[in-house]
XYZ file of C-alpha atoms in Angstrom:
195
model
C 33.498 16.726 31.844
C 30.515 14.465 31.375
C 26.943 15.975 30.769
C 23.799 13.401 31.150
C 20.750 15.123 29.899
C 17.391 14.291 31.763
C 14.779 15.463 29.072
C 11.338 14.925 30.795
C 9.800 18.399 32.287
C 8.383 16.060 34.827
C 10.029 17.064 38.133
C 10.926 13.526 39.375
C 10.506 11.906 36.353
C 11.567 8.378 35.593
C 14.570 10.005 33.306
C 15.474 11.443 36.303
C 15.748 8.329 37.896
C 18.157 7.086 35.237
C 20.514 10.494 34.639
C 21.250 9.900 37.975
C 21.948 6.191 38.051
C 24.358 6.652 35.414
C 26.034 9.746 37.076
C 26.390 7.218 40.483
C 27.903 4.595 38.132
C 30.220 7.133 36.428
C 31.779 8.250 40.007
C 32.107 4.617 40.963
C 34.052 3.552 37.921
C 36.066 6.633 37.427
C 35.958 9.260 39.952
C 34.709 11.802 37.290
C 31.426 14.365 38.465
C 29.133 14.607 35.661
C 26.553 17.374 35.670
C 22.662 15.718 35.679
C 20.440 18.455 33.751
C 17.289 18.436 35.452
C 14.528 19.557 32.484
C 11.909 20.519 35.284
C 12.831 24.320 35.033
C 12.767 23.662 31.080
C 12.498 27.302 29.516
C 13.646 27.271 26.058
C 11.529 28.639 23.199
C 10.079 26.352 21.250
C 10.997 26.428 17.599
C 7.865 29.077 16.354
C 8.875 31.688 19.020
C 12.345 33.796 18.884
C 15.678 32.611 18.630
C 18.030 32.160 21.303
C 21.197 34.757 21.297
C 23.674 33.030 23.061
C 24.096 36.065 24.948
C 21.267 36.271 26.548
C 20.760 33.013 27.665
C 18.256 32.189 30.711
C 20.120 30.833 33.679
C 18.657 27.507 32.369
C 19.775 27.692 28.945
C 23.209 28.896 30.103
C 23.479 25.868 32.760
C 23.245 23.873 29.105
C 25.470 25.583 26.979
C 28.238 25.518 29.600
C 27.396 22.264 30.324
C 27.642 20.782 26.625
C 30.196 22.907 25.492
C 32.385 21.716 28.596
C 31.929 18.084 28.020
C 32.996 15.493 25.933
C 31.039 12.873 26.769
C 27.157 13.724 26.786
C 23.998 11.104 27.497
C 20.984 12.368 26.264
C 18.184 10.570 27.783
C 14.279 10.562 26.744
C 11.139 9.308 28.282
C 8.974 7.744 25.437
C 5.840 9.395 24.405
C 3.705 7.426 21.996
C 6.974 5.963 20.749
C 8.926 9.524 20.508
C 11.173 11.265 22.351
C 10.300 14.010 24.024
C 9.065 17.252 22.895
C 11.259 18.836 24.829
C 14.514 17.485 24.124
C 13.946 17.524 20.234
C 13.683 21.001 20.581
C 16.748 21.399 22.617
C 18.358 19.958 19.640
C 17.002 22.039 17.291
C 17.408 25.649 18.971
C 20.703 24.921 19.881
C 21.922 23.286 16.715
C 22.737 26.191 14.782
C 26.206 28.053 13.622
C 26.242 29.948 17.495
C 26.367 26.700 19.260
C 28.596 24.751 16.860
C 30.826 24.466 20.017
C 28.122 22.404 21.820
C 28.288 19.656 19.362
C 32.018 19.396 18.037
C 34.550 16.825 19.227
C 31.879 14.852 21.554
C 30.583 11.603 22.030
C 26.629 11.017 22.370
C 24.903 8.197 24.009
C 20.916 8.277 23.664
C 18.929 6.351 26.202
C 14.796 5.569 26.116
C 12.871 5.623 29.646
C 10.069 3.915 30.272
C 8.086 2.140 32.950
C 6.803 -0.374 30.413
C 8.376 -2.350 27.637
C 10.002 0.722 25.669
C 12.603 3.301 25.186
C 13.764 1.427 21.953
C 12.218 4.422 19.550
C 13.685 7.667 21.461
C 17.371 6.174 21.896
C 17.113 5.444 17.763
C 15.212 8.444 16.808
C 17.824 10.849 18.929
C 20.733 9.226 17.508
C 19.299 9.575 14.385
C 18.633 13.404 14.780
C 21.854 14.320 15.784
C 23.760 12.046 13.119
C 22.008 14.309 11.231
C 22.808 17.149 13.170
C 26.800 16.926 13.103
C 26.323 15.952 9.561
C 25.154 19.463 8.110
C 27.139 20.904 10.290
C 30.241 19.465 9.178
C 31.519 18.358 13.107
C 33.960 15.839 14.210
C 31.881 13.898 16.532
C 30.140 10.759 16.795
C 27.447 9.192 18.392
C 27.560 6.082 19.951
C 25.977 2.942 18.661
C 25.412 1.596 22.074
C 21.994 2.750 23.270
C 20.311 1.674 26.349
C 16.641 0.909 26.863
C 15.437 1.535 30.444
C 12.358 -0.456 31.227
C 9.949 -1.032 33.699
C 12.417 1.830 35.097
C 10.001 2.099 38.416
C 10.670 -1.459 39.563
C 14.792 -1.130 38.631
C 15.381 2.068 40.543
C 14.407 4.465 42.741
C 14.276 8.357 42.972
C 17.516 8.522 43.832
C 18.929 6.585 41.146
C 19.805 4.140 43.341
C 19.163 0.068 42.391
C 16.251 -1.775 43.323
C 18.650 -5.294 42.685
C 17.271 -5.631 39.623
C 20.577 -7.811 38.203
C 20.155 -7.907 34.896
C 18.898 -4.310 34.305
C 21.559 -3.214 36.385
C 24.398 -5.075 34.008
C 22.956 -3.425 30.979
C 22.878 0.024 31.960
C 26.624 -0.615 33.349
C 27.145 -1.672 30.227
C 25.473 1.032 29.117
C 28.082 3.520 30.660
C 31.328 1.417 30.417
C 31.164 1.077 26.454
C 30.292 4.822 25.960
C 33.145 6.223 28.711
C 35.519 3.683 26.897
C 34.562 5.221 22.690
C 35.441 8.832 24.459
C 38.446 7.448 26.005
C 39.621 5.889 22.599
C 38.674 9.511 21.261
C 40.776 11.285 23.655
C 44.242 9.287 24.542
C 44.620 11.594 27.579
C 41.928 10.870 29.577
C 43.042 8.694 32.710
C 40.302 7.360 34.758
């Protein structure tokens, strides 16, 4: 299973736009669903209120953890705020990096991606990768994340709500790009796949 993460609480937000570009060019190449998590009905505490207890999980926070802990392949994907990633996302991260969600983050590839409708998305596809790096390292987990990031820019004016191409070529190589190099590291990572 293949998990894209949109992490703007924007509904219709531009990392909308690209989770589901990049599910559309997943079914075209492989067949494979992927599951687009839409961060519009974002709920989870941020990191001064309680702690989540995996078993009692919102329906949005359980959509997540089944989500992750089904996948192997997950794209997390950021709109850039003032050169960061979202607040949201970096606190996914960190309320659901701890010892009762190890299985979230263990035997996985992770591709970041930055949105923006400018010249951007450089900083959140670096700083992501760097914060889980960090992440599977004190944890001790067998996963990696990928080196190939993608920058989405001027995002408006390559896609549209849908996901669907404005004919934008050479955006559209890149983010295909994007996709092929990360579905072929979890492929190398997991002999049995066949797509």
């Amino acid at each position: 299973m293949i998990t894209i993460i949109s992490g703007s609480a924007r509904p219709g937000s531009n990392t909308l736009r690209v989770a589901r570009a990049i599910s559309r060019i997943i079914e075209a190449k492989t067949g494979l669903k992927s599951e687009v998590i839409d961060f519009a009905p974002y709920d989870i505490p941020f990191y001064n209120g309680q702690d989540l207890n995996p078993a009692q999980l919102s329906p949005f926070q359980q959509k997540i953890a089944d989500s992750m802990g089904n996948s192997g392949l997950i794209f997390l994907l950021s709109p850039e705020y003032n050169w960061f990633p979202s607040a949201e996302i970096i606190n996914l991260i960190h309320r659901f990096g701890t010892n009762s969600f190890k299985q979230l983050w263990d035997d996985k590839v992770f591709a970041t991606c930055g949105v923006s409708t400018g010249r951007g998305g450089r900083m959140p596809a670096v700083q992501l990768g760097y914060v889980v790096n960090k992440l599977l390292n004190v944890m001790n987990l067998h996963s990696v994340v990928s080196p190939k990031m993608f920058e989405s820019q001027f995002t408006t004016k390559a896609l549209n709500e849908s996901g669907e191409s404005l004919g934008n070529a050479e955006y559209d190589k890149g983010l295909e790009q994007f996709v092929d190099y990360n579905l072929m590291l979890w492929k190398k990572m997991n002999p049995e796949l066949r797509f």
